[in-house]
GROMACS .gro file of C-alpha atoms in nm:
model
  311
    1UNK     CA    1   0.000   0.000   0.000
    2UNK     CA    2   0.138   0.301  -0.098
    3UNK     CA    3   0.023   0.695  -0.142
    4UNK     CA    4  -0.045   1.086  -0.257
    5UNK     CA    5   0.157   1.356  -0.326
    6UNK     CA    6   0.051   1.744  -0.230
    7UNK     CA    7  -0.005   1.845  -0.584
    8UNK     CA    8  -0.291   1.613  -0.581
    9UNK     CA    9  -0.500   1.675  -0.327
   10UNK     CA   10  -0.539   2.010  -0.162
   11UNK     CA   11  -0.869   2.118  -0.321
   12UNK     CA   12  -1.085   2.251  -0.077
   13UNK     CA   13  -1.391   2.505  -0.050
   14UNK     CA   14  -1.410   2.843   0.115
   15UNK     CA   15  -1.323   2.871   0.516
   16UNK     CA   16  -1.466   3.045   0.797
   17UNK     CA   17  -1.359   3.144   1.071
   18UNK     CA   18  -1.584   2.964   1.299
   19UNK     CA   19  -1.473   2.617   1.512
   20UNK     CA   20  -1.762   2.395   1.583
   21UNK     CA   21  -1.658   2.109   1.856
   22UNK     CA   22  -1.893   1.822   1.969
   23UNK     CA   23  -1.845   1.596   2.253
   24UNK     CA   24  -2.056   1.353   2.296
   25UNK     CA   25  -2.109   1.170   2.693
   26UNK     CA   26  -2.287   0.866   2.841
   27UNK     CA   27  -2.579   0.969   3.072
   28UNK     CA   28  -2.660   0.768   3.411
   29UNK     CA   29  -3.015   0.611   3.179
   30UNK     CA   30  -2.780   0.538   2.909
   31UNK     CA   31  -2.891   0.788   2.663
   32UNK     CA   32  -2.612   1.017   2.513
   33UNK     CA   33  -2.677   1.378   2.533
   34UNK     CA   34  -2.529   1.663   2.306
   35UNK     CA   35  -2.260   1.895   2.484
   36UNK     CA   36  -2.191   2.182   2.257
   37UNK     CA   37  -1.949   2.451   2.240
   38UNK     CA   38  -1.974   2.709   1.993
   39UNK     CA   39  -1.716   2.996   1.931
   40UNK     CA   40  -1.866   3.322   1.808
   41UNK     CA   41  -1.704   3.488   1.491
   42UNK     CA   42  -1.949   3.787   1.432
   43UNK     CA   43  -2.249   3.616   1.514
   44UNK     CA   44  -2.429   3.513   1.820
   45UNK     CA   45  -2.605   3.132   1.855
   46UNK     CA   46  -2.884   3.107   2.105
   47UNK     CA   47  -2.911   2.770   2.256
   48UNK     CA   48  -3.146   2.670   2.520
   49UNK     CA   49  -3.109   2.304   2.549
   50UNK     CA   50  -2.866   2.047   2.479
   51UNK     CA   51  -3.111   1.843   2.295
   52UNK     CA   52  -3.150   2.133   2.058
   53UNK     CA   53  -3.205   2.016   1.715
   54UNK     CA   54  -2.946   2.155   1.435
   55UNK     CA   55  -2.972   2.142   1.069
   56UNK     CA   56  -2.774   1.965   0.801
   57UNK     CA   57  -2.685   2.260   0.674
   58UNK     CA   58  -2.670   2.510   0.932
   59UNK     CA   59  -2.334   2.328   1.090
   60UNK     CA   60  -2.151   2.313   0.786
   61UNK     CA   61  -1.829   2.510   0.839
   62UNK     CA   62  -1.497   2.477   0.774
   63UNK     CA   63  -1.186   2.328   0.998
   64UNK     CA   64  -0.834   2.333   0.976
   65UNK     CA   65  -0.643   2.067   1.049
   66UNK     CA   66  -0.277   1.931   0.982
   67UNK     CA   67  -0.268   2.195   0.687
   68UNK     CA   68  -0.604   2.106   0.523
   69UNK     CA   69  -0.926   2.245   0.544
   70UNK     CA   70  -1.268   2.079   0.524
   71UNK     CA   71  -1.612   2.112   0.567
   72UNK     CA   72  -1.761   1.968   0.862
   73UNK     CA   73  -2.077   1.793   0.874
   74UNK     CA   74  -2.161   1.666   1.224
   75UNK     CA   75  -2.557   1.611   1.148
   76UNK     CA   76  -2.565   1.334   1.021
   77UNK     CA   77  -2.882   1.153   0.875
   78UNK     CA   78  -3.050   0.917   1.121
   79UNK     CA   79  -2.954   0.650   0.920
   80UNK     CA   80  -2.584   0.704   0.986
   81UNK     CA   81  -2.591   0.829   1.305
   82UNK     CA   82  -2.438   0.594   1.548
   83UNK     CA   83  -2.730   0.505   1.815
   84UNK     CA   84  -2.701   0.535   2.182
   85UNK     CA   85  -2.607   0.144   2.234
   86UNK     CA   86  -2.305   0.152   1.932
   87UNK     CA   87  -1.927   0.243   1.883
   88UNK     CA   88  -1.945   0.605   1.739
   89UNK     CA   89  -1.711   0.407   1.498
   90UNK     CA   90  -1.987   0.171   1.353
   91UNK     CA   91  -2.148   0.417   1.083
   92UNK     CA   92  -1.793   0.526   0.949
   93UNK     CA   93  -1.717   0.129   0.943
   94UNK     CA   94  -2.034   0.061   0.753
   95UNK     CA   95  -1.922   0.306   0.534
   96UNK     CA   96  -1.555   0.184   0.468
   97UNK     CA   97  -1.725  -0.158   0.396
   98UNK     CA   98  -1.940  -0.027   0.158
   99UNK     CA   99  -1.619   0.086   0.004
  100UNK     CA  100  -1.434  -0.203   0.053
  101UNK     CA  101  -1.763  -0.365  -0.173
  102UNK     CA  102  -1.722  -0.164  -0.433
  103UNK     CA  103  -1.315  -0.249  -0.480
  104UNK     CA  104  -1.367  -0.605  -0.451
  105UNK     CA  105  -1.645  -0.536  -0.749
  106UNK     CA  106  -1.369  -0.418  -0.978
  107UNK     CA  107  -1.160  -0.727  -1.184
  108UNK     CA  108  -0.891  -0.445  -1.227
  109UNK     CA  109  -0.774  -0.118  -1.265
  110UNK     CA  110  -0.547   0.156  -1.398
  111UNK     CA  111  -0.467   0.468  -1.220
  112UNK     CA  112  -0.230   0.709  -1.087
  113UNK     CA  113  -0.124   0.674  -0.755
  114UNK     CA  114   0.053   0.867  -0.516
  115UNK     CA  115   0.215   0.853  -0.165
  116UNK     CA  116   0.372   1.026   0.108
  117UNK     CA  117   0.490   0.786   0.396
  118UNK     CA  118   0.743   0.847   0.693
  119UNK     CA  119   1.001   0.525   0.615
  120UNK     CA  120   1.281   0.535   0.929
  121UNK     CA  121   1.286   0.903   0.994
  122UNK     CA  122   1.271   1.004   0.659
  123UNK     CA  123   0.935   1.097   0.476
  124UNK     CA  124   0.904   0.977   0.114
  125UNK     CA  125   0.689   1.105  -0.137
  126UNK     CA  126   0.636   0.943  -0.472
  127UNK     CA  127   0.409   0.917  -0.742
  128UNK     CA  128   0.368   0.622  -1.099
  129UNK     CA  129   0.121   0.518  -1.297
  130UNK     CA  130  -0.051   0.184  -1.189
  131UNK     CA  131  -0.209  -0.123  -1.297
  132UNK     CA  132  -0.375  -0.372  -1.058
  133UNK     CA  133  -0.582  -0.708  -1.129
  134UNK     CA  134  -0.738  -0.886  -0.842
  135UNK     CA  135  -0.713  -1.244  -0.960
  136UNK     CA  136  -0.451  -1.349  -0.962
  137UNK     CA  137  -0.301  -1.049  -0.752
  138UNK     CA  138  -0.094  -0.857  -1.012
  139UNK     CA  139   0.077  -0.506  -1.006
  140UNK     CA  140   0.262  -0.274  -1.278
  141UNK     CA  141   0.415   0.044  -1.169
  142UNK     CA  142   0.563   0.301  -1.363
  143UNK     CA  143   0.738   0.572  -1.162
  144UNK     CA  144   0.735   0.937  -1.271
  145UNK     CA  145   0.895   1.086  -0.984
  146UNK     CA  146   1.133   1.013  -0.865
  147UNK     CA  147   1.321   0.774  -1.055
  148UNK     CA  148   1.135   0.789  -1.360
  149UNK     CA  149   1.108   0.525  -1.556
  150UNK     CA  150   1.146   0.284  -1.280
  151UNK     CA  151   0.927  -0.028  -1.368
  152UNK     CA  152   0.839  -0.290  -1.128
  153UNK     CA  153   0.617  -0.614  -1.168
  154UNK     CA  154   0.455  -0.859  -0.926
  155UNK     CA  155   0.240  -1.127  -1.001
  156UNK     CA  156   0.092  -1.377  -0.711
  157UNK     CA  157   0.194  -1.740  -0.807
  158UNK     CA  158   0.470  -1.649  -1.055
  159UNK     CA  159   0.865  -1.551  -1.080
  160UNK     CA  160   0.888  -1.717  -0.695
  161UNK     CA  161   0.622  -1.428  -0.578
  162UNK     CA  162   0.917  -1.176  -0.650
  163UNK     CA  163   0.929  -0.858  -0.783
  164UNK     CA  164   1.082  -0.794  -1.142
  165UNK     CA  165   1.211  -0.444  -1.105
  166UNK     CA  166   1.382  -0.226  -1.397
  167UNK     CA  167   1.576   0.034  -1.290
  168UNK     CA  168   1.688   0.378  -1.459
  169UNK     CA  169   2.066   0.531  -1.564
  170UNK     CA  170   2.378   0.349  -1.452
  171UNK     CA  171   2.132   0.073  -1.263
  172UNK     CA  172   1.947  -0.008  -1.563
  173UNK     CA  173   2.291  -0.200  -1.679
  174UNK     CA  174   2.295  -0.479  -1.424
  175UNK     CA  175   1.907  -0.580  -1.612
  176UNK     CA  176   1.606  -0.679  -1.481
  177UNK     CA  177   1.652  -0.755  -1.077
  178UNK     CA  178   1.439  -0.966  -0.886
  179UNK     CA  179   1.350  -0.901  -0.534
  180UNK     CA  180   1.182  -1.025  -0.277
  181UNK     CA  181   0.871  -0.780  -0.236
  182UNK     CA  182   1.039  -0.763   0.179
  183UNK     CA  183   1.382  -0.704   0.034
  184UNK     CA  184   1.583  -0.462   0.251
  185UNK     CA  185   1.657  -0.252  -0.094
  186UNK     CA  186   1.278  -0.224  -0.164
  187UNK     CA  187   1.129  -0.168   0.206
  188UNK     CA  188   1.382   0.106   0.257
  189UNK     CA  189   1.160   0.333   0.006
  190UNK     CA  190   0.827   0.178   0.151
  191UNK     CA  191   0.611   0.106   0.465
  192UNK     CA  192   0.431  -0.199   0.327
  193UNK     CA  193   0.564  -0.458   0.078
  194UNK     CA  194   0.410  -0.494  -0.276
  195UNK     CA  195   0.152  -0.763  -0.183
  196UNK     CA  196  -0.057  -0.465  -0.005
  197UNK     CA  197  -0.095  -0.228  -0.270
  198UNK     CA  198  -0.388  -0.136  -0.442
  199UNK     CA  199  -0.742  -0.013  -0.391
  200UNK     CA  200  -0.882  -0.291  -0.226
  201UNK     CA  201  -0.566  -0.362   0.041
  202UNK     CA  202  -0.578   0.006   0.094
  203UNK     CA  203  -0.992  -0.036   0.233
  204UNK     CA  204  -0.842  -0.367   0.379
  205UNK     CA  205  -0.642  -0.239   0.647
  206UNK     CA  206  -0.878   0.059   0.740
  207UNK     CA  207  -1.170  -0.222   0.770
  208UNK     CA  208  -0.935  -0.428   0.997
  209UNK     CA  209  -0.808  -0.085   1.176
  210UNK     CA  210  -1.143  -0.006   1.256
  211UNK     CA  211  -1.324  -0.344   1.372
  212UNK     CA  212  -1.019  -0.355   1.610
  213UNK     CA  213  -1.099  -0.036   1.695
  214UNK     CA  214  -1.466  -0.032   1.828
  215UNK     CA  215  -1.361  -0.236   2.137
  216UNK     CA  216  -1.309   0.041   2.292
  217UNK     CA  217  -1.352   0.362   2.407
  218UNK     CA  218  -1.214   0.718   2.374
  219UNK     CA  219  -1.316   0.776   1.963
  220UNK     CA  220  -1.445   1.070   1.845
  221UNK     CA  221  -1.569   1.073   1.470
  222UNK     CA  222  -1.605   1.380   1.231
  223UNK     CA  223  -1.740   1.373   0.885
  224UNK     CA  224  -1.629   1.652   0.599
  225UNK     CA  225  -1.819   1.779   0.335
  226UNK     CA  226  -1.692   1.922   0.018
  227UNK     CA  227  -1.312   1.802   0.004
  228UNK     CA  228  -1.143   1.699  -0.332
  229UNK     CA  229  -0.870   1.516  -0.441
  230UNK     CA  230  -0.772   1.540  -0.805
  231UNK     CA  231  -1.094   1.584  -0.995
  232UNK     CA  232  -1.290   1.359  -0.736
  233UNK     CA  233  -1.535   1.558  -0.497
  234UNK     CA  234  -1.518   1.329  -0.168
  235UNK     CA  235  -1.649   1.320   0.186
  236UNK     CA  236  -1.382   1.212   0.439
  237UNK     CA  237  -1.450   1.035   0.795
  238UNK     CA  238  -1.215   1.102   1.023
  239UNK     CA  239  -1.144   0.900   1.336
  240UNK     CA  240  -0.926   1.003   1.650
  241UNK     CA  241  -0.808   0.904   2.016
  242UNK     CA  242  -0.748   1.145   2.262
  243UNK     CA  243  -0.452   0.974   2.400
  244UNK     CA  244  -0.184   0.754   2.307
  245UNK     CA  245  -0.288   0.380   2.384
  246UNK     CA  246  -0.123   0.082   2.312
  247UNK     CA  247  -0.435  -0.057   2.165
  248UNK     CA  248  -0.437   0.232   1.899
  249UNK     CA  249  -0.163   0.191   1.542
  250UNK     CA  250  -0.288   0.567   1.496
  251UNK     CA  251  -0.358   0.929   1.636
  252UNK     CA  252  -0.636   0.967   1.381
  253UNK     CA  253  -0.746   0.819   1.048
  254UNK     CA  254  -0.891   1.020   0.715
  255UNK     CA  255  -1.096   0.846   0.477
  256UNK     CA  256  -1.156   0.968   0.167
  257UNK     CA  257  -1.458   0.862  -0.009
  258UNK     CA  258  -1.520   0.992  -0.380
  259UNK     CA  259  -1.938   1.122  -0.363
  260UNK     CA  260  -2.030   0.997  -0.723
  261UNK     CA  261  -1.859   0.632  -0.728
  262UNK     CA  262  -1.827   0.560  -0.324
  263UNK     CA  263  -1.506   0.457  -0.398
  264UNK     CA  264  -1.245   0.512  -0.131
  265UNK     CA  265  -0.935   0.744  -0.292
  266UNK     CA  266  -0.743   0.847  -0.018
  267UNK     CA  267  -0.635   0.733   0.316
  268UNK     CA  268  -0.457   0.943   0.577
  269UNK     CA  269  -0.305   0.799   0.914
  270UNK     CA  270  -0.163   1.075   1.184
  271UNK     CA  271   0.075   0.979   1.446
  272UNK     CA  272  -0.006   1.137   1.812
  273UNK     CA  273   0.169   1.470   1.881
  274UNK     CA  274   0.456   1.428   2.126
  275UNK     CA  275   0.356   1.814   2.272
  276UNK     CA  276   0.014   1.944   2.406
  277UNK     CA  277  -0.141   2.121   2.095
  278UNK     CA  278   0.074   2.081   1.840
  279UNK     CA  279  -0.017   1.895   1.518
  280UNK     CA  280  -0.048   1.551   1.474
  281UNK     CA  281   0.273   1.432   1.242
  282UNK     CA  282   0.161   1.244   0.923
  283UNK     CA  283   0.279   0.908   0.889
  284UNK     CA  284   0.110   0.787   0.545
  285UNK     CA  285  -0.101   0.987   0.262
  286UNK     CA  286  -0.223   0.718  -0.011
  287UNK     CA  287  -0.421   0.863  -0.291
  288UNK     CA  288  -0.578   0.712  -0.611
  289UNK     CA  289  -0.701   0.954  -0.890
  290UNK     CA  290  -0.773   0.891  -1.275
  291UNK     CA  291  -0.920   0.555  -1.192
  292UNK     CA  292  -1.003   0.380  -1.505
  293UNK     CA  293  -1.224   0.034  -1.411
  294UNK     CA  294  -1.290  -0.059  -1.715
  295UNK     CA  295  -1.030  -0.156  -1.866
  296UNK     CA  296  -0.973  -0.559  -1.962
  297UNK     CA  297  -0.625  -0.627  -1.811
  298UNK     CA  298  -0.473  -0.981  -1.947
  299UNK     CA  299  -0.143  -1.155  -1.839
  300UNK     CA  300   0.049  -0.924  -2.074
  301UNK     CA  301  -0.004  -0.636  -1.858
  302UNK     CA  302   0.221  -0.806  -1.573
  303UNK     CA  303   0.466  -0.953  -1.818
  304UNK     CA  304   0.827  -0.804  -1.868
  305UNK     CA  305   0.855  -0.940  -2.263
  306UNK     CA  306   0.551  -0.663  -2.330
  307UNK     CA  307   0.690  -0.411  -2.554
  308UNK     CA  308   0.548  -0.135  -2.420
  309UNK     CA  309   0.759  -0.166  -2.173
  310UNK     CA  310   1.107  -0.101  -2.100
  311UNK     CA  311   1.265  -0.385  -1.968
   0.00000   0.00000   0.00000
């Protein structure tokens, strides 16, 4: 699994200047009850009771956070809203499988993918064009920065499940190298090996994340209207912990979800912030844009004699 570069994806609407919190708490007859604090910016909100109902559209603002900006939408319909007996968690899991559904539809893909992932101490940020079948598990990747030109290959089942990798320049001499997808050379550009990339992994892991997840307490979930990421126009649920617990992989998790296809396109993960108020550092940014599903992918696609290729 791999991911986005900034180019890509900060699209957003207009912002105001106005911070809407919620906290939500457990009552002694195990009903929740709305808490709500609400920062004036040159206009005054009258609120009587805590039960008070609030429109769709009338808490729509706009938050920063970790240098993007989105629209919040806290009212959610009572369809999605997570009832007094279930995980805040369970509507934005519902919603990730949903995803997950619609991956697992597709045979295969092309696309352009990017990422930005901290590997060591270093963050890396790269972006190729990709090919993906789901049966048998097969990737292509052309890099276009850096090291473009770089081709790499895997195909579940074949080559002794490792990679064929062409290099660029001086390295393009030695030939086609093959690696094991965990090779020390190919995990020092990359977070996860070969055998998680793609669409459906990507939805994967978040599914897993999240299921793990809603055993316990201390979540808070948000959900953002009007972001974008390439030419898609998504909403993104985002997930966070309060504090650092042993139980939790991540500070807080965006999901990008494209409005027109409900396909996922973008997954963010946040580490926690090692001081009081300061931002959360991002550990991975995945993004998929110029998804083309329709497109019949055969065994030539994953196959170093193809002449389209460079190897």
């Amino acid at each position: 699994m791999m991911a986005g570069t900034p180019g890509l994806l900060r699209h957003f609407g207009n912002q105001r200047d106005l911070l809407v919190t919620f906290q939500t708490a457990r009552v002694i007859d195990g009903y929740y009850c709305a808490l709500q604090k609400i920062w004036r910016c040159g206009m005054s909100v009258k609120q009587n009771h805590v039960s008070q109902k609030i429109s769709r559209r009338g808490l729509s603002v706009m938050v920063c956070l970790a240098g993007a900006s989105l629209a919040v939408d806290q009212s959610l319909p009572a369809d999605e809203r997570a009832s007094g007996a279930e995980h805040p968690l369970m509507p934005a899991l519902r919603h990730a499988k949903s995803c997950l559904g619609k991956a697992q539809e597709m045979k295969g893909y092309e696309c352009s993918f990017s990422k930005k992932e901290v590997v060591g101490n270093e963050l890396i940020s790269q972006t190729m064009k990709m090919k993906v079948r789901h049966e048998p598990f097969s990737v292509y990747m052309y890099f276009m920065e850096p090291s473009k030109g770089r081709e790499v290959i895997f195909v579940e089942g074949k080559n002794d499940n490792k990679l064929q990798v062409h290099e660029t320049g001086l390295a393009a001499l030695i030939g086609t190298l093959t690696l094991s997808p965990e090779d020390s050379r190919v995990m020092a550009e990359n977070r996860y090996p070969i055998t998680k990339a793609g669409l459906k992994k990507m939805l994967e892991s978040v599914v897993l994340q999240w299921e793990e997840e809603t055993k316990y307490a201390e979540t808070e979930v948000k959900y953002f209207e009007d972001a974008k990421v390439g030419d898609y126009k998504c909403r993104v649920i985002e997930s966070s912990h309060p504090q650092p617990r042993k139980q939790f992989k991540f500070h807080m998790t965006r999901l990008w979800i494209d409005e027109k296809t409900g396909l996922a396109v973008r997954v963010q993960q946040f580490g926690f912030p090692k001081k009081k108020d300061a931002k959360p550092p991002m550990l991975e940014d995945y993004a998929f844009t110029e998804i083309k599903p329709e497109v019949r992918l055969s065994d030539r696609d994953f196959d170093v004699s193809n002449p389209s290729y460079n190897y």
